[in-house]
Amino acid sequence: MRVHRGARASSLVLPLALAVGLGAACVDGGSPAADAGAGVAISVAPLSLPGIVDACYDLTVKSGPGGTGSTVWTRAGVCSQGYGDGGGAITYVGTCDASTGADNSVQLVMTSLTDEAGDAAFVNPCPASAPCTKDAPCSPNEDSPVTFDLTVMR
């Protein structure tokens, strides 16, 4: 059986090129950004209301404490049927801004509450005009927990 030397040489070229390319990509990669991997793990505790099948919230993270600073992100329509237990509880992880060196803040607005019959009438503890706000540290490579425990009255 005769082996063609060109086939062996070409079979080594691809792995060698890949190794050189990866090595070049690692040279002078710099340090990660100050907020690399920084996040907040937002949760809303289950609501203690019988018959609730969904609750929806709008979430906003600000780069300063007490709702100050610039908006890092906003997410509307985070509902318990998609991000939780269907009974009002949610869990959502998003980024925060660690570059400020200060606490970030999470704002929560309750936008709807649904029971078996449809839209439920309720006294909103976190309306758009006065969002529930909690401060949280924002550290690189860490998800800081932010928990809201709401009391909702019908």
Coordinates of C-alpha atoms in Angstrom, one line a residue:
M1 CA 0.0 0.0 0.0
R2 CA 1.4 3.3 -1.0
V3 CA 0.8 6.4 1.2
H4 CA 0.8 9.8 -0.5
R5 CA 2.9 12.2 1.6
G6 CA 0.9 15.2 0.5
A7 CA -2.2 13.8 2.3
R8 CA -0.4 13.6 5.6
A9 CA 1.0 17.1 5.3
S10 CA -2.4 18.6 4.5
S11 CA -4.0 16.7 7.4
L12 CA -1.6 18.5 9.8
V13 CA -2.1 22.0 8.3
L14 CA -5.6 22.5 9.6
P15 CA -4.9 21.7 13.3
L16 CA -1.7 23.7 13.1
A17 CA -3.5 26.7 11.6
L18 CA -6.2 26.4 14.3
A19 CA -3.6 26.4 17.1
V20 CA -1.8 29.4 15.7
G21 CA -5.1 31.3 15.3
L22 CA -6.2 30.5 18.8
G23 CA -2.8 31.5 20.2
A24 CA -2.9 34.8 18.4
A25 CA -6.4 35.5 19.7
C26 CA -5.1 35.0 23.3
V27 CA -2.2 37.4 23.0
D28 CA -2.8 40.7 24.6
G29 CA -6.4 39.9 25.3
G30 CA -6.5 42.6 27.9
S31 CA -8.4 42.4 31.2
P32 CA -12.1 41.8 31.3
A33 CA -14.4 44.8 31.6
A34 CA -15.1 46.0 35.2
D35 CA -18.7 44.7 34.9
A36 CA -17.9 41.4 33.2
G37 CA -20.4 38.8 34.4
A38 CA -22.1 41.2 36.9
G39 CA -25.8 40.6 37.4
V40 CA -28.8 40.7 39.6
A41 CA -31.0 37.7 40.3
I42 CA -34.5 39.2 40.7
S43 CA -37.2 37.2 42.3
V44 CA -40.8 37.9 43.4
A45 CA -42.1 35.6 46.1
P46 CA -45.3 33.7 45.4
L47 CA -48.5 35.7 46.0
S48 CA -50.8 34.4 48.7
L49 CA -53.9 35.0 46.8
P50 CA -56.2 32.0 46.0
G51 CA -57.0 31.5 42.3
I52 CA -54.2 33.6 40.8
V53 CA -53.0 32.1 37.5
D54 CA -50.6 34.8 36.3
A55 CA -49.0 38.1 37.4
C56 CA -46.9 40.3 35.1
Y57 CA -44.2 42.8 35.9
D58 CA -42.0 45.3 34.2
L59 CA -38.4 45.3 35.4
T60 CA -35.7 48.0 35.2
V61 CA -32.2 48.1 36.5
K62 CA -30.6 51.5 37.1
S63 CA -26.8 52.1 37.6
G64 CA -27.3 53.9 40.9
P65 CA -29.0 53.4 44.2
G66 CA -32.6 54.4 44.9
G67 CA -33.6 54.4 41.2
T68 CA -30.9 56.9 40.3
G69 CA -28.3 56.7 37.5
S70 CA -28.8 55.6 33.9
T71 CA -31.0 52.7 32.8
V72 CA -28.9 49.6 32.3
W73 CA -31.9 47.7 30.9
T74 CA -35.7 47.4 31.0
R75 CA -37.8 44.3 30.4
A76 CA -41.6 44.5 30.1
G77 CA -44.0 41.7 30.4
V78 CA -42.1 39.3 32.7
C79 CA -45.0 37.1 33.7
S80 CA -45.2 34.3 36.3
Q81 CA -46.5 31.8 33.7
G82 CA -43.3 32.2 31.7
Y83 CA -40.7 33.0 34.4
G84 CA -42.1 31.4 37.5
D85 CA -44.9 29.3 39.0
G86 CA -48.0 31.0 37.5
G87 CA -49.1 32.1 40.9
G88 CA -47.3 35.4 40.9
A89 CA -43.7 34.3 41.6
I90 CA -40.9 35.0 39.0
T91 CA -37.2 34.6 38.8
Y92 CA -35.2 36.7 36.2
V93 CA -31.5 37.2 35.9
G94 CA -30.1 40.3 34.2
T95 CA -27.0 42.4 34.0
C96 CA -26.1 45.3 36.2
D97 CA -23.4 48.0 35.9
A98 CA -20.4 47.3 38.2
S99 CA -18.3 50.1 36.7
T100 CA -20.0 52.7 38.9
G101 CA -18.6 51.3 42.1
A102 CA -22.0 51.9 43.7
D103 CA -25.1 49.8 44.3
N104 CA -27.4 49.4 41.4
S105 CA -31.2 49.5 41.9
V106 CA -33.9 47.2 40.6
Q107 CA -37.4 48.7 39.9
L108 CA -40.4 46.5 39.7
V109 CA -43.8 47.5 38.4
M110 CA -46.8 45.1 38.7
T111 CA -48.7 45.5 35.4
S112 CA -51.4 42.8 35.7
L113 CA -52.9 40.1 37.9
T114 CA -55.0 37.3 36.4
D115 CA -57.3 34.8 38.1
E116 CA -59.4 31.9 36.6
A117 CA -62.0 34.4 35.5
G118 CA -59.6 36.8 33.7
D119 CA -58.1 40.2 34.8
A120 CA -58.4 40.5 38.5
A121 CA -59.1 43.7 40.4
F122 CA -56.4 44.5 42.9
V123 CA -54.7 47.3 44.8
N124 CA -51.3 47.6 43.1
P125 CA -48.4 47.7 45.6
C126 CA -46.0 48.7 42.8
P127 CA -47.7 50.9 40.2
A128 CA -45.8 52.6 37.4
S129 CA -46.1 55.9 39.2
A130 CA -44.3 54.5 42.3
P131 CA -42.3 51.4 41.4
C132 CA -41.0 49.1 44.1
T133 CA -37.3 49.7 44.3
K134 CA -34.5 47.7 45.9
D135 CA -30.8 48.4 45.9
A136 CA -28.2 45.7 45.3
P137 CA -24.5 45.5 45.0
C138 CA -23.2 44.9 41.5
S139 CA -20.0 42.9 41.5
P140 CA -18.1 41.3 38.6
N141 CA -18.8 37.6 38.1
E142 CA -21.6 37.6 40.6
D143 CA -25.4 37.6 40.5
S144 CA -26.6 39.6 43.5
P145 CA -30.0 38.4 44.8
V146 CA -32.9 41.0 44.8
T147 CA -36.1 39.6 46.3
F148 CA -39.5 41.3 46.3
D149 CA -42.1 40.0 48.8
L150 CA -45.4 41.8 47.8
T151 CA -48.6 42.1 49.6
V152 CA -51.5 42.4 47.1
M153 CA -55.0 43.2 48.2
R154 CA -58.2 42.7 46.2

